[in-house]
Amino acid sequence: AVVSTQSTGKDNCPLYVATDPTEDALKMHFLVHTSIDVIEEKLSSATAANDPRDLYLGQLYPNEDYRIYGYVTNTKIKIVVIETISNPLKDARQVFSQVHSAYISLVCNPFYSPGETITSQPFLQTVTALMRGKAIA
Amino acid sequence: TQSSGSSGINAEYGEEVNKQLETMGYNIGVRLIDDFLAHSPSVTRCSTLEEVAEVLCKQGFKMFLGIVPEVRNWSSAKDEFSLVITENPLAEYVELPPHCQDCLWYSNIICGVIRGALEMVQMDVKCSFVGDTLRGNDSTEIRIKFVKILEDSLPAGED
C-alpha cells in the first residue's frame, strides 16, 4: 500500500506531501528527502540520448521496510512514492502518470504559480484516492 | 467584524476586476463583430431579439469559443433572456482562490464582448453574469437585457 507521496519542485523544495496516518510522517519526509539525492545522481549520470524525458526512475534504493519509487518530469518536478513491502503496487508507473496528470491540470490553473505549495482540492483528492489504491477514471 | 471587513475589500476588488474584464471584452467585441459578419455571409439583419439570441449562440459563440450556449428564461416581455453555458472553455482547469470565490466573475470578458459587438450593430444591451460553476453555482449563466436600438449617431468613444 502506498504510504507516502511527495512532489518536489525543480529547486527541490517540497510542493506537496501526503502520508498515510499509520506511518510516521517525519520519517517519510526524511526518506523522500534522501531519495532526492539519488534522483539527482541518476539525472546527472543518465545521458540525454538514452532516456525519454518523462523519466520513470523505478526503485530508488533498497530499504528493509519500504520501496521507494521516483519519477521526474521534463520540467524537473520530482515525484516520490513510498510504499510498504507487504502490499506492493502492481504498477507504479500508473500511479506516477496519474499524479503527473493531476499536476498538469493544477499547473493549467491561472491562479496557481509553479513553485507554490499545492493546496488545490482536486489535486489533493486525486493523490489521496491514489494512495488508497482506488483507480482514477 | 474582521471577516466582514475583508469581504468588503474583496467585494471592491472583485468589482474592479469585473469592470476591467468587461471593458476588455467590450474592446474586443467592437472589433470582433466585423470579423464575425465577414465570415458569416448567411447572417442577415435580425428582426427580433429571439433571432439575435439564436445567431449569438449558434454562430457567434460557436465561431469563437467552439460552444453553443442554451437560450433560456425569456422574460414575459421578451426583452430579456439567459445564456446557459455548459462547458466554458475559458474556465477549464481554473480553480478560484478563496478571496475570489464570492466576488469575481472569471469569464466576465464574455459579457463585454457581447455588449460591444451588439453595440456596433446598433443594439444597446446590458449583459452580466448571474451564476458561474467556478463559484459553486448550479450553472454558468449570463443574463442579457435589451435596452434600446441605437440611432445612427456619432460612435461612442472607445475609452
Short mmCIF file of N, CA and C in Angstrom, two decimals, chain B:
data_model
loop_
_atom_site.label_atom_id
_atom_site.label_comp_id
_atom_site.label_asym_id
_atom_site.label_seq_id
_atom_site.Cartn_x
_atom_site.Cartn_y
_atom_site.Cartn_z
N THR B 1 -16.32 41.16 12.81
CA THR B 1 -16.20 42.39 12.01
C THR B 1 -14.99 42.28 11.10
N GLN B 2 -13.96 41.58 11.54
CA GLN B 2 -12.77 41.45 10.71
C GLN B 2 -13.13 40.79 9.38
N SER B 3 -13.90 39.70 9.49
CA SER B 3 -14.21 38.99 8.25
C SER B 3 -15.10 39.81 7.35
N SER B 4 -16.03 40.55 7.94
CA SER B 4 -16.90 41.34 7.07
C SER B 4 -16.10 42.46 6.45
N GLY B 5 -15.07 42.94 7.20
CA GLY B 5 -14.20 43.98 6.63
C GLY B 5 -13.46 43.46 5.42
N SER B 6 -12.89 42.26 5.59
CA SER B 6 -12.09 41.76 4.48
C SER B 6 -12.98 41.40 3.30
N SER B 7 -14.21 40.96 3.59
CA SER B 7 -15.07 40.63 2.45
C SER B 7 -15.51 41.91 1.76
N GLY B 8 -15.53 43.04 2.53
CA GLY B 8 -15.81 44.33 1.91
C GLY B 8 -14.73 44.69 0.92
N ILE B 9 -13.48 44.49 1.34
CA ILE B 9 -12.37 44.80 0.44
C ILE B 9 -12.40 43.88 -0.77
N ASN B 10 -12.69 42.61 -0.51
CA ASN B 10 -12.76 41.65 -1.61
C ASN B 10 -13.81 42.05 -2.62
N ALA B 11 -14.96 42.50 -2.09
CA ALA B 11 -16.06 42.84 -2.98
C ALA B 11 -15.66 43.99 -3.89
N GLU B 12 -14.96 44.98 -3.29
CA GLU B 12 -14.48 46.12 -4.08
C GLU B 12 -13.51 45.66 -5.15
N TYR B 13 -12.56 44.81 -4.70
CA TYR B 13 -11.55 44.27 -5.61
C TYR B 13 -12.23 43.51 -6.74
N GLY B 14 -13.18 42.68 -6.35
CA GLY B 14 -13.90 41.90 -7.35
C GLY B 14 -14.60 42.80 -8.35
N GLU B 15 -15.26 43.83 -7.84
CA GLU B 15 -15.96 44.76 -8.73
C GLU B 15 -15.01 45.42 -9.71
N GLU B 16 -13.87 45.85 -9.21
CA GLU B 16 -12.86 46.48 -10.08
C GLU B 16 -12.43 45.54 -11.19
N VAL B 17 -12.09 44.31 -10.79
CA VAL B 17 -11.62 43.33 -11.78
C VAL B 17 -12.73 43.01 -12.78
N ASN B 18 -13.95 42.81 -12.26
CA ASN B 18 -15.07 42.52 -13.16
C ASN B 18 -15.25 43.63 -14.18
N LYS B 19 -15.12 44.87 -13.70
CA LYS B 19 -15.28 46.02 -14.60
C LYS B 19 -14.20 46.02 -15.67
N GLN B 20 -12.95 45.79 -15.25
CA GLN B 20 -11.83 45.74 -16.18
C GLN B 20 -12.05 44.67 -17.24
N LEU B 21 -12.49 43.50 -16.78
CA LEU B 21 -12.72 42.40 -17.70
C LEU B 21 -13.79 42.78 -18.72
N GLU B 22 -14.86 43.42 -18.23
CA GLU B 22 -15.95 43.82 -19.11
C GLU B 22 -15.45 44.81 -20.15
N THR B 23 -14.61 45.76 -19.71
CA THR B 23 -14.06 46.76 -20.64
C THR B 23 -13.18 46.09 -21.68
N MET B 24 -12.34 45.15 -21.23
CA MET B 24 -11.50 44.42 -22.18
C MET B 24 -12.38 43.72 -23.21
N GLY B 25 -13.43 43.09 -22.70
CA GLY B 25 -14.35 42.38 -23.58
C GLY B 25 -15.01 43.33 -24.56
N TYR B 26 -15.44 44.49 -24.07
CA TYR B 26 -16.07 45.48 -24.93
C TYR B 26 -15.15 45.85 -26.09
N ASN B 27 -13.88 46.12 -25.76
CA ASN B 27 -12.91 46.49 -26.81
C ASN B 27 -12.72 45.37 -27.83
N ILE B 28 -12.82 44.14 -27.36
CA ILE B 28 -12.73 43.02 -28.28
C ILE B 28 -14.00 42.94 -29.12
N GLY B 29 -15.14 43.08 -28.46
CA GLY B 29 -16.42 42.91 -29.14
C GLY B 29 -16.64 43.87 -30.29
N VAL B 30 -16.25 45.15 -30.08
CA VAL B 30 -16.50 46.14 -31.14
C VAL B 30 -15.71 45.82 -32.41
N ARG B 31 -14.63 45.05 -32.25
CA ARG B 31 -13.84 44.65 -33.42
C ARG B 31 -14.25 43.28 -33.93
N LEU B 32 -14.63 42.44 -33.00
CA LEU B 32 -14.95 41.06 -33.33
C LEU B 32 -16.15 40.95 -34.25
N ILE B 33 -17.10 41.88 -34.10
CA ILE B 33 -18.34 41.80 -34.86
C ILE B 33 -18.06 41.84 -36.36
N ASP B 34 -17.09 42.65 -36.77
CA ASP B 34 -16.76 42.73 -38.20
C ASP B 34 -16.19 41.42 -38.69
N ASP B 35 -15.32 40.83 -37.90
CA ASP B 35 -14.75 39.54 -38.22
C ASP B 35 -15.87 38.51 -38.36
N PHE B 36 -16.79 38.54 -37.40
CA PHE B 36 -17.89 37.59 -37.40
C PHE B 36 -18.74 37.74 -38.66
N LEU B 37 -19.14 38.98 -38.94
CA LEU B 37 -20.03 39.19 -40.08
C LEU B 37 -19.33 38.86 -41.39
N ALA B 38 -18.04 39.13 -41.45
CA ALA B 38 -17.29 38.84 -42.68
C ALA B 38 -17.24 37.34 -42.93
N HIS B 39 -17.20 36.56 -41.88
CA HIS B 39 -17.10 35.12 -42.04
C HIS B 39 -18.44 34.41 -41.95
N SER B 40 -19.52 35.18 -41.86
CA SER B 40 -20.84 34.55 -41.78
C SER B 40 -21.76 35.18 -42.80
N PRO B 41 -21.56 34.87 -44.08
CA PRO B 41 -22.36 35.52 -45.12
C PRO B 41 -23.85 35.21 -45.00
N SER B 42 -24.18 34.11 -44.32
CA SER B 42 -25.59 33.74 -44.23
C SER B 42 -26.36 34.55 -43.19
N VAL B 43 -25.63 35.27 -42.36
CA VAL B 43 -26.32 36.02 -41.31
C VAL B 43 -26.91 37.31 -41.88
N THR B 44 -28.19 37.48 -41.66
CA THR B 44 -28.86 38.71 -42.14
C THR B 44 -29.31 39.53 -40.95
N ARG B 45 -29.83 40.70 -41.23
CA ARG B 45 -30.32 41.57 -40.17
C ARG B 45 -31.37 40.84 -39.34
N CYS B 46 -31.23 40.89 -38.05
CA CYS B 46 -32.19 40.22 -37.17
C CYS B 46 -33.35 41.15 -36.88
N SER B 47 -34.55 40.61 -36.92
CA SER B 47 -35.70 41.49 -36.65
C SER B 47 -36.27 41.33 -35.25
N THR B 48 -35.90 40.25 -34.60
CA THR B 48 -36.37 40.09 -33.22
C THR B 48 -35.20 39.74 -32.32
N LEU B 49 -35.41 39.93 -31.03
CA LEU B 49 -34.37 39.58 -30.07
C LEU B 49 -34.12 38.07 -30.07
N GLU B 50 -35.19 37.32 -30.36
CA GLU B 50 -35.03 35.86 -30.43
C GLU B 50 -34.04 35.47 -31.50
N GLU B 51 -34.13 36.18 -32.65
CA GLU B 51 -33.18 35.89 -33.72
C GLU B 51 -31.77 36.26 -33.31
N VAL B 52 -31.65 37.38 -32.62
CA VAL B 52 -30.33 37.80 -32.13
C VAL B 52 -29.74 36.71 -31.23
N ALA B 53 -30.57 36.22 -30.31
CA ALA B 53 -30.10 35.20 -29.37
C ALA B 53 -29.63 33.96 -30.12
N GLU B 54 -30.40 33.59 -31.12
CA GLU B 54 -30.07 32.39 -31.88
C GLU B 54 -28.74 32.55 -32.62
N VAL B 55 -28.58 33.68 -33.30
CA VAL B 55 -27.34 33.91 -34.05
C VAL B 55 -26.16 33.99 -33.09
N LEU B 56 -26.39 34.65 -31.96
CA LEU B 56 -25.34 34.82 -30.96
C LEU B 56 -24.81 33.45 -30.51
N CYS B 57 -25.75 32.56 -30.20
CA CYS B 57 -25.34 31.27 -29.66
C CYS B 57 -24.84 30.32 -30.74
N LYS B 58 -25.66 30.16 -31.78
CA LYS B 58 -25.35 29.11 -32.73
C LYS B 58 -24.22 29.49 -33.67
N GLN B 59 -24.00 30.78 -33.87
CA GLN B 59 -22.94 31.16 -34.79
C GLN B 59 -21.83 31.93 -34.10
N GLY B 60 -22.18 32.93 -33.31
CA GLY B 60 -21.15 33.74 -32.66
C GLY B 60 -20.29 32.94 -31.70
N PHE B 61 -20.95 32.36 -30.70
CA PHE B 61 -20.21 31.57 -29.71
C PHE B 61 -19.52 30.39 -30.36
N LYS B 62 -20.21 29.79 -31.32
CA LYS B 62 -19.65 28.61 -31.98
C LYS B 62 -18.36 28.96 -32.68
N MET B 63 -18.38 30.12 -33.35
CA MET B 63 -17.22 30.51 -34.15
C MET B 63 -16.01 30.80 -33.26
N PHE B 64 -16.23 31.51 -32.15
CA PHE B 64 -15.08 31.99 -31.41
C PHE B 64 -14.73 31.17 -30.18
N LEU B 65 -15.69 30.47 -29.61
CA LEU B 65 -15.38 29.67 -28.43
C LEU B 65 -15.63 28.18 -28.64
N GLY B 66 -16.23 27.85 -29.80
CA GLY B 66 -16.46 26.44 -30.08
C GLY B 66 -17.58 25.82 -29.29
N ILE B 67 -18.38 26.64 -28.63
CA ILE B 67 -19.50 26.09 -27.86
C ILE B 67 -20.81 26.75 -28.30
N VAL B 68 -21.93 26.09 -28.02
CA VAL B 68 -23.23 26.68 -28.31
C VAL B 68 -24.02 26.76 -27.01
N PRO B 69 -24.11 27.95 -26.41
CA PRO B 69 -24.89 28.05 -25.16
C PRO B 69 -26.37 27.86 -25.43
N GLU B 70 -27.11 27.54 -24.37
CA GLU B 70 -28.54 27.36 -24.49
C GLU B 70 -29.23 28.67 -24.14
N VAL B 71 -30.26 28.99 -24.91
CA VAL B 71 -31.02 30.21 -24.62
C VAL B 71 -32.22 29.84 -23.75
N ARG B 72 -32.34 30.51 -22.61
CA ARG B 72 -33.41 30.12 -21.68
C ARG B 72 -34.00 31.32 -20.96
N ASN B 73 -35.02 31.06 -20.20
CA ASN B 73 -35.55 32.05 -19.24
C ASN B 73 -35.92 33.38 -19.88
N TRP B 74 -36.66 33.33 -20.95
CA TRP B 74 -37.15 34.57 -21.55
C TRP B 74 -38.09 35.27 -20.58
N SER B 75 -37.94 36.61 -20.53
CA SER B 75 -38.88 37.38 -19.72
C SER B 75 -40.21 37.43 -20.47
N SER B 76 -41.28 37.79 -19.75
CA SER B 76 -42.59 37.79 -20.40
C SER B 76 -42.67 38.86 -21.49
N ALA B 77 -41.89 39.94 -21.31
CA ALA B 77 -41.89 40.98 -22.34
C ALA B 77 -40.95 40.64 -23.48
N LYS B 78 -40.32 39.50 -23.40
CA LYS B 78 -39.37 39.04 -24.42
C LYS B 78 -38.23 40.01 -24.65
N ASP B 79 -37.85 40.74 -23.59
CA ASP B 79 -36.75 41.66 -23.78
C ASP B 79 -35.50 41.23 -22.99
N GLU B 80 -35.61 40.09 -22.36
CA GLU B 80 -34.50 39.63 -21.54
C GLU B 80 -34.38 38.13 -21.69
N PHE B 81 -33.18 37.61 -21.72
CA PHE B 81 -33.03 36.15 -21.78
C PHE B 81 -31.71 35.76 -21.15
N SER B 82 -31.56 34.46 -20.92
CA SER B 82 -30.32 33.95 -20.36
C SER B 82 -29.59 33.06 -21.34
N LEU B 83 -28.27 33.12 -21.25
CA LEU B 83 -27.45 32.15 -21.98
C LEU B 83 -26.87 31.22 -20.94
N VAL B 84 -27.10 29.93 -21.12
CA VAL B 84 -26.53 28.99 -20.17
C VAL B 84 -25.42 28.21 -20.85
N ILE B 85 -24.24 28.30 -20.25
CA ILE B 85 -23.07 27.66 -20.83
C ILE B 85 -22.75 26.40 -20.04
N THR B 86 -22.68 25.26 -20.72
CA THR B 86 -22.37 24.03 -20.00
C THR B 86 -20.87 23.80 -19.87
N GLU B 87 -20.13 23.99 -20.96
CA GLU B 87 -18.68 23.79 -20.88
C GLU B 87 -17.98 25.08 -21.25
N ASN B 88 -17.52 25.80 -20.28
CA ASN B 88 -16.88 27.08 -20.58
C ASN B 88 -15.39 26.87 -20.85
N PRO B 89 -14.96 27.05 -22.10
CA PRO B 89 -13.54 26.78 -22.39
C PRO B 89 -12.59 27.74 -21.67
N LEU B 90 -13.07 28.94 -21.34
CA LEU B 90 -12.20 29.88 -20.63
C LEU B 90 -11.89 29.38 -19.23
N ALA B 91 -12.80 28.60 -18.67
CA ALA B 91 -12.67 28.23 -17.27
C ALA B 91 -12.09 26.84 -17.06
N GLU B 92 -11.66 26.22 -18.14
CA GLU B 92 -11.11 24.88 -17.97
C GLU B 92 -9.85 24.95 -17.12
N TYR B 93 -9.74 24.05 -16.16
CA TYR B 93 -8.59 23.98 -15.24
C TYR B 93 -8.57 25.08 -14.19
N VAL B 94 -9.48 26.07 -14.28
CA VAL B 94 -9.40 27.18 -13.34
C VAL B 94 -9.98 26.79 -11.99
N GLU B 95 -9.27 27.13 -10.93
CA GLU B 95 -9.83 26.99 -9.58
C GLU B 95 -9.72 28.36 -8.93
N LEU B 96 -10.84 28.94 -8.57
CA LEU B 96 -10.80 30.26 -7.96
C LEU B 96 -10.23 30.18 -6.55
N PRO B 97 -9.26 31.03 -6.23
CA PRO B 97 -8.78 31.07 -4.85
C PRO B 97 -9.87 31.63 -3.94
N PRO B 98 -9.79 31.36 -2.64
CA PRO B 98 -10.88 31.75 -1.73
C PRO B 98 -11.24 33.23 -1.79
N HIS B 99 -10.25 34.12 -1.98
CA HIS B 99 -10.60 35.53 -1.94
C HIS B 99 -11.35 35.98 -3.20
N CYS B 100 -11.43 35.13 -4.20
CA CYS B 100 -12.17 35.49 -5.40
C CYS B 100 -13.53 34.81 -5.45
N GLN B 101 -13.71 33.82 -4.59
CA GLN B 101 -14.88 32.94 -4.68
C GLN B 101 -16.21 33.66 -4.74
N ASP B 102 -16.33 34.76 -3.99
CA ASP B 102 -17.65 35.40 -3.91
C ASP B 102 -17.76 36.67 -4.71
N CYS B 103 -16.68 37.11 -5.33
CA CYS B 103 -16.79 38.44 -5.93
C CYS B 103 -16.35 38.48 -7.39
N LEU B 104 -15.63 37.48 -7.85
CA LEU B 104 -15.09 37.58 -9.21
C LEU B 104 -15.93 36.79 -10.21
N TRP B 105 -16.28 37.44 -11.32
CA TRP B 105 -16.88 36.72 -12.44
C TRP B 105 -15.74 36.47 -13.42
N TYR B 106 -15.18 35.26 -13.35
CA TYR B 106 -13.95 34.97 -14.08
C TYR B 106 -14.07 35.21 -15.58
N SER B 107 -15.22 34.87 -16.14
CA SER B 107 -15.38 34.98 -17.59
C SER B 107 -16.12 36.23 -18.00
N ASN B 108 -16.04 37.27 -17.17
CA ASN B 108 -16.80 38.48 -17.44
C ASN B 108 -16.43 39.15 -18.75
N ILE B 109 -15.28 38.76 -19.28
CA ILE B 109 -14.86 39.32 -20.56
C ILE B 109 -15.91 39.01 -21.64
N ILE B 110 -16.56 37.86 -21.49
CA ILE B 110 -17.58 37.46 -22.47
C ILE B 110 -18.73 38.47 -22.50
N CYS B 111 -19.12 38.96 -21.32
CA CYS B 111 -20.21 39.94 -21.27
C CYS B 111 -19.84 41.20 -22.04
N GLY B 112 -18.58 41.62 -21.90
CA GLY B 112 -18.13 42.80 -22.61
C GLY B 112 -18.15 42.59 -24.11
N VAL B 113 -17.72 41.38 -24.52
CA VAL B 113 -17.69 41.08 -25.95
C VAL B 113 -19.10 41.19 -26.54
N ILE B 114 -20.06 40.61 -25.83
CA ILE B 114 -21.45 40.63 -26.32
C ILE B 114 -21.96 42.06 -26.41
N ARG B 115 -21.71 42.83 -25.37
CA ARG B 115 -22.19 44.22 -25.35
C ARG B 115 -21.54 45.03 -26.47
N GLY B 116 -20.22 44.88 -26.63
CA GLY B 116 -19.51 45.64 -27.65
C GLY B 116 -19.94 45.26 -29.05
N ALA B 117 -20.06 43.97 -29.29
CA ALA B 117 -20.43 43.51 -30.62
C ALA B 117 -21.83 43.98 -30.99
N LEU B 118 -22.77 43.86 -30.04
CA LEU B 118 -24.15 44.25 -30.35
C LEU B 118 -24.27 45.76 -30.50
N GLU B 119 -23.43 46.50 -29.76
CA GLU B 119 -23.49 47.95 -29.90
C GLU B 119 -23.13 48.37 -31.31
N MET B 120 -22.18 47.66 -31.93
CA MET B 120 -21.76 48.01 -33.28
C MET B 120 -22.82 47.70 -34.33
N VAL B 121 -23.82 46.91 -33.95
CA VAL B 121 -24.94 46.72 -34.86
C VAL B 121 -26.19 47.41 -34.29
N GLN B 122 -25.91 48.49 -33.62
CA GLN B 122 -26.95 49.41 -33.16
C GLN B 122 -27.89 48.84 -32.10
N MET B 123 -27.38 47.91 -31.31
CA MET B 123 -28.23 47.38 -30.26
C MET B 123 -27.58 47.62 -28.91
N ASP B 124 -28.30 48.28 -28.02
CA ASP B 124 -27.78 48.54 -26.69
C ASP B 124 -28.31 47.48 -25.74
N VAL B 125 -27.40 46.72 -25.15
CA VAL B 125 -27.84 45.67 -24.21
C VAL B 125 -27.07 45.77 -22.91
N LYS B 126 -27.70 45.27 -21.87
CA LYS B 126 -26.98 45.07 -20.61
C LYS B 126 -26.69 43.57 -20.52
N CYS B 127 -25.47 43.26 -20.10
CA CYS B 127 -25.07 41.87 -20.13
C CYS B 127 -24.29 41.57 -18.86
N SER B 128 -24.73 40.60 -18.09
CA SER B 128 -23.97 40.29 -16.87
C SER B 128 -24.16 38.84 -16.45
N PHE B 129 -23.23 38.37 -15.66
CA PHE B 129 -23.31 37.01 -15.14
C PHE B 129 -24.29 36.95 -13.99
N VAL B 130 -25.05 35.86 -13.93
CA VAL B 130 -25.88 35.64 -12.75
C VAL B 130 -25.47 34.37 -12.01
N GLY B 131 -24.60 33.59 -12.62
CA GLY B 131 -24.12 32.39 -11.93
C GLY B 131 -22.92 31.84 -12.66
N ASP B 132 -22.06 31.15 -11.92
CA ASP B 132 -20.87 30.58 -12.52
C ASP B 132 -20.50 29.32 -11.74
N THR B 133 -20.33 28.22 -12.47
CA THR B 133 -19.99 26.97 -11.77
C THR B 133 -18.64 27.09 -11.06
N LEU B 134 -17.78 28.00 -11.52
CA LEU B 134 -16.50 28.23 -10.84
C LEU B 134 -16.71 28.73 -9.41
N ARG B 135 -17.85 29.42 -9.22
CA ARG B 135 -18.15 29.96 -7.91
C ARG B 135 -19.05 29.03 -7.11
N GLY B 136 -19.28 27.85 -7.65
CA GLY B 136 -20.11 26.91 -6.92
C GLY B 136 -21.59 27.01 -7.23
N ASN B 137 -21.96 27.89 -8.20
CA ASN B 137 -23.38 27.96 -8.57
C ASN B 137 -23.75 26.75 -9.41
N ASP B 138 -25.06 26.53 -9.56
CA ASP B 138 -25.51 25.35 -10.32
C ASP B 138 -25.16 25.43 -11.78
N SER B 139 -25.18 26.66 -12.32
CA SER B 139 -24.90 26.76 -13.75
C SER B 139 -24.17 28.05 -14.04
N THR B 140 -23.54 28.07 -15.23
CA THR B 140 -22.88 29.28 -15.68
C THR B 140 -23.87 29.99 -16.59
N GLU B 141 -24.37 31.13 -16.13
CA GLU B 141 -25.47 31.77 -16.81
C GLU B 141 -25.23 33.28 -16.97
N ILE B 142 -25.44 33.75 -18.20
CA ILE B 142 -25.32 35.19 -18.50
C ILE B 142 -26.71 35.71 -18.80
N ARG B 143 -27.05 36.86 -18.20
CA ARG B 143 -28.36 37.45 -18.44
C ARG B 143 -28.18 38.61 -19.40
N ILE B 144 -28.95 38.60 -20.48
CA ILE B 144 -28.84 39.69 -21.45
C ILE B 144 -30.17 40.41 -21.52
N LYS B 145 -30.09 41.74 -21.35
CA LYS B 145 -31.32 42.53 -21.38
C LYS B 145 -31.23 43.57 -22.47
N PHE B 146 -32.24 43.58 -23.32
CA PHE B 146 -32.30 44.56 -24.40
C PHE B 146 -32.69 45.91 -23.82
N VAL B 147 -31.92 46.95 -24.16
CA VAL B 147 -32.24 48.28 -23.66
C VAL B 147 -32.92 49.10 -24.74
N LYS B 148 -32.15 49.35 -25.84
CA LYS B 148 -32.77 50.10 -26.94
C LYS B 148 -31.97 49.94 -28.22
N ILE B 149 -32.60 50.33 -29.30
CA ILE B 149 -31.89 50.40 -30.57
C ILE B 149 -31.17 51.74 -30.60
N LEU B 150 -29.91 51.69 -31.02
CA LEU B 150 -29.15 52.93 -31.08
C LEU B 150 -29.39 53.62 -32.42
N GLU B 151 -29.76 54.86 -32.37
CA GLU B 151 -29.94 55.60 -33.62
C GLU B 151 -28.57 55.88 -34.20
N ASP B 152 -28.50 56.04 -35.50
CA ASP B 152 -27.20 56.34 -36.12
C ASP B 152 -26.74 57.69 -35.64
N SER B 153 -25.81 57.66 -34.72
CA SER B 153 -25.29 58.93 -34.21
C SER B 153 -23.78 58.79 -34.19
N LEU B 154 -23.12 59.76 -33.61
CA LEU B 154 -21.67 59.65 -33.52
C LEU B 154 -21.32 58.39 -32.73
N PRO B 155 -20.32 57.65 -33.17
CA PRO B 155 -19.99 56.41 -32.46
C PRO B 155 -19.52 56.73 -31.03
N ALA B 156 -19.82 55.83 -30.14
CA ALA B 156 -19.41 56.02 -28.74
C ALA B 156 -17.90 56.03 -28.65
N GLY B 157 -17.36 56.83 -27.78
CA GLY B 157 -15.91 56.90 -27.60
C GLY B 157 -15.41 55.58 -27.06
N GLU B 158 -14.28 55.09 -27.59
CA GLU B 158 -13.77 53.81 -27.11
C GLU B 158 -12.77 54.06 -26.00
N ASP B 159 -13.27 54.46 -24.84
CA ASP B 159 -12.32 54.74 -23.74
C ASP B 159 -11.95 53.44 -23.03
#
